[in-house]
One Martini backbone bead per residue (centre of mass of N, CA, C, O) as a GRO file, in nm:
protein
  103
    1ARG     BB    1  -9.921 -11.156  -5.658
    2ASN     BB    2  -9.730 -11.162  -5.916
    3LYS     BB    3  -9.485 -11.378  -6.012
    4LYS     BB    4  -9.292 -11.196  -6.173
    5PHE     BB    5  -9.267 -10.976  -5.965
    6MET     BB    6  -9.166 -11.154  -5.727
    7ASN     BB    7  -8.912 -11.245  -5.867
    8LYS     BB    8  -8.781 -10.967  -5.888
    9VAL     BB    9  -8.788 -10.903  -5.590
   10GLU     BB   10  -8.613 -11.147  -5.496
   11ILE     BB   11  -8.363 -11.079  -5.660
   12PHE     BB   12  -8.317 -10.801  -5.540
   13TYR     BB   13  -8.305 -10.881  -5.244
   14LYS     BB   14  -8.057 -11.068  -5.269
   15LYS     BB   15  -7.867 -10.844  -5.367
   16VAL     BB   16  -7.884 -10.668  -5.121
   17ILE     BB   17  -7.787 -10.869  -4.913
   18GLU     BB   18  -7.514 -10.933  -5.041
   19THR     BB   19  -7.402 -10.639  -5.039
   20VAL     BB   20  -7.438 -10.570  -4.741
   21CYS     BB   21  -7.275 -10.804  -4.626
   22LYS     BB   22  -7.009 -10.740  -4.761
   23GLU     BB   23  -6.980 -10.445  -4.638
   24CYS     BB   24  -7.031 -10.549  -4.321
   25GLY     BB   25  -6.912 -10.837  -4.261
   26THR     BB   26  -7.140 -11.056  -4.332
   27ASP     BB   27  -7.430 -11.269  -4.307
   28PRO     BB   28  -7.752 -11.360  -4.337
   29VAL     BB   29  -7.774 -11.513  -4.071
   30MET     BB   30  -7.644 -11.299  -3.884
   31MET     BB   31  -7.814 -11.054  -3.964
   32PHE     BB   32  -8.090 -11.201  -3.830
   33SER     BB   33  -7.954 -11.339  -3.539
   34ASN     BB   34  -7.770 -11.087  -3.463
   35ASN     BB   35  -7.670 -10.806  -3.224
   36LYS     BB   36  -7.451 -10.697  -3.358
   37GLU     BB   37  -7.381 -10.406  -3.496
   38ARG     BB   38  -7.331 -10.504  -3.793
   39ASN     BB   39  -7.612 -10.651  -3.813
   40VAL     BB   40  -7.797 -10.417  -3.750
   41ASP     BB   41  -7.692 -10.234  -3.974
   42ALA     BB   42  -7.766 -10.423  -4.204
   43ARG     BB   43  -8.068 -10.415  -4.152
   44GLY     BB   44  -8.105 -10.110  -4.174
   45LEU     BB   45  -8.005 -10.083  -4.465
   46LEU     BB   46  -8.206 -10.271  -4.595
   47ILE     BB   47  -8.463 -10.114  -4.515
   48VAL     BB   48  -8.391  -9.846  -4.649
   49ILE     BB   49  -8.367  -9.953  -4.938
   50LEU     BB   50  -8.652 -10.079  -4.963
   51THR     BB   51  -8.807  -9.820  -4.896
   52GLU     BB   52  -8.695  -9.649  -5.133
   53ARG     BB   53  -8.830  -9.882  -5.330
   54LYS     BB   54  -9.135  -9.913  -5.214
   55PHE     BB   55  -9.152 -10.108  -4.994
   56SER     BB   56  -9.345 -10.260  -4.788
   57GLU     BB   57  -9.369 -10.364  -4.472
   58SER     BB   58  -9.500 -10.640  -4.539
   59LEU     BB   59  -9.294 -10.728  -4.751
   60ILE     BB   60  -9.043 -10.706  -4.574
   61SER     BB   61  -9.145 -10.904  -4.364
   62ASP     BB   62  -9.172 -11.149  -4.554
   63LEU     BB   63  -8.871 -11.155  -4.651
   64THR     BB   64  -8.719 -11.138  -4.352
   65GLY     BB   65  -8.901 -11.224  -4.083
   66LEU     BB   66  -8.981 -10.971  -3.968
   67THR     BB   67  -9.151 -10.770  -3.801
   68GLN     BB   68  -9.328 -10.488  -3.847
   69GLN     BB   69  -9.212 -10.345  -3.601
   70ALA     BB   70  -8.913 -10.383  -3.675
   71VAL     BB   71  -8.927 -10.243  -3.945
   72ASN     BB   72  -9.033  -9.972  -3.840
   73ARG     BB   73  -8.801  -9.909  -3.649
   74LEU     BB   74  -8.572  -9.909  -3.860
   75LYS     BB   75  -8.704  -9.699  -4.048
   76ASN     BB   76  -8.692  -9.467  -3.823
   77ILE     BB   77  -8.380  -9.482  -3.729
   78TYR     BB   78  -8.168  -9.507  -3.976
   79PRO     BB   79  -8.147  -9.243  -4.138
   80ASP     BB   80  -8.014  -9.087  -3.901
   81ARG     BB   81  -7.776  -9.277  -3.846
   82ILE     BB   82  -7.652  -9.246  -4.126
   83ASN     BB   83  -7.608  -8.937  -4.121
   84ARG     BB   84  -7.406  -8.973  -3.851
   85ASN     BB   85  -7.247  -9.208  -4.028
   86TYR     BB   86  -6.994  -9.254  -4.234
   87PHE     BB   87  -6.988  -9.558  -4.286
   88LEU     BB   88  -7.292  -9.588  -4.359
   89ARG     BB   89  -7.289  -9.389  -4.595
   90ARG     BB   90  -7.085  -9.545  -4.766
   91VAL     BB   91  -7.236  -9.809  -4.786
   92LEU     BB   92  -7.494  -9.701  -4.911
   93GLY     BB   93  -7.362  -9.584  -5.165
   94TYR     BB   94  -7.243  -9.849  -5.268
   95VAL     BB   95  -7.501 -10.014  -5.287
   96LYS     BB   96  -7.648  -9.826  -5.483
   97GLU     BB   97  -7.449  -9.861  -5.712
   98GLU     BB   98  -7.481 -10.173  -5.742
   99LEU     BB   99  -7.816 -10.128  -5.790
  100ALA     BB  100  -7.883  -9.924  -6.021
  101GLY     BB  101  -7.999 -10.148  -6.245
  102SER     BB  102  -8.216 -10.248  -6.051
  103LEU     BB  103  -8.566 -10.283  -6.082
   0.00000   0.00000   0.00000
């Protein structure tokens, strides 16, 4: 992958992490290491956003350090969970607004 593209990807990824963490009331370390609901939700939202931006499962796996199976599982579970949960829908909407100009 070319360096300039990866740089853009990493900058966008960091912005997504920052915004999701702020909205879910967590931080990047807890988001990836803790299984409290807010951290799992933050991971799920992150995966949904990256997937919508056409990030491949292997790229998401490389960026997050999650296995491809974990990425795949969150990718399959979370869109439905978001649709059924008002809080998650609001957070997703807000994060998308924050990222509107990015990448």
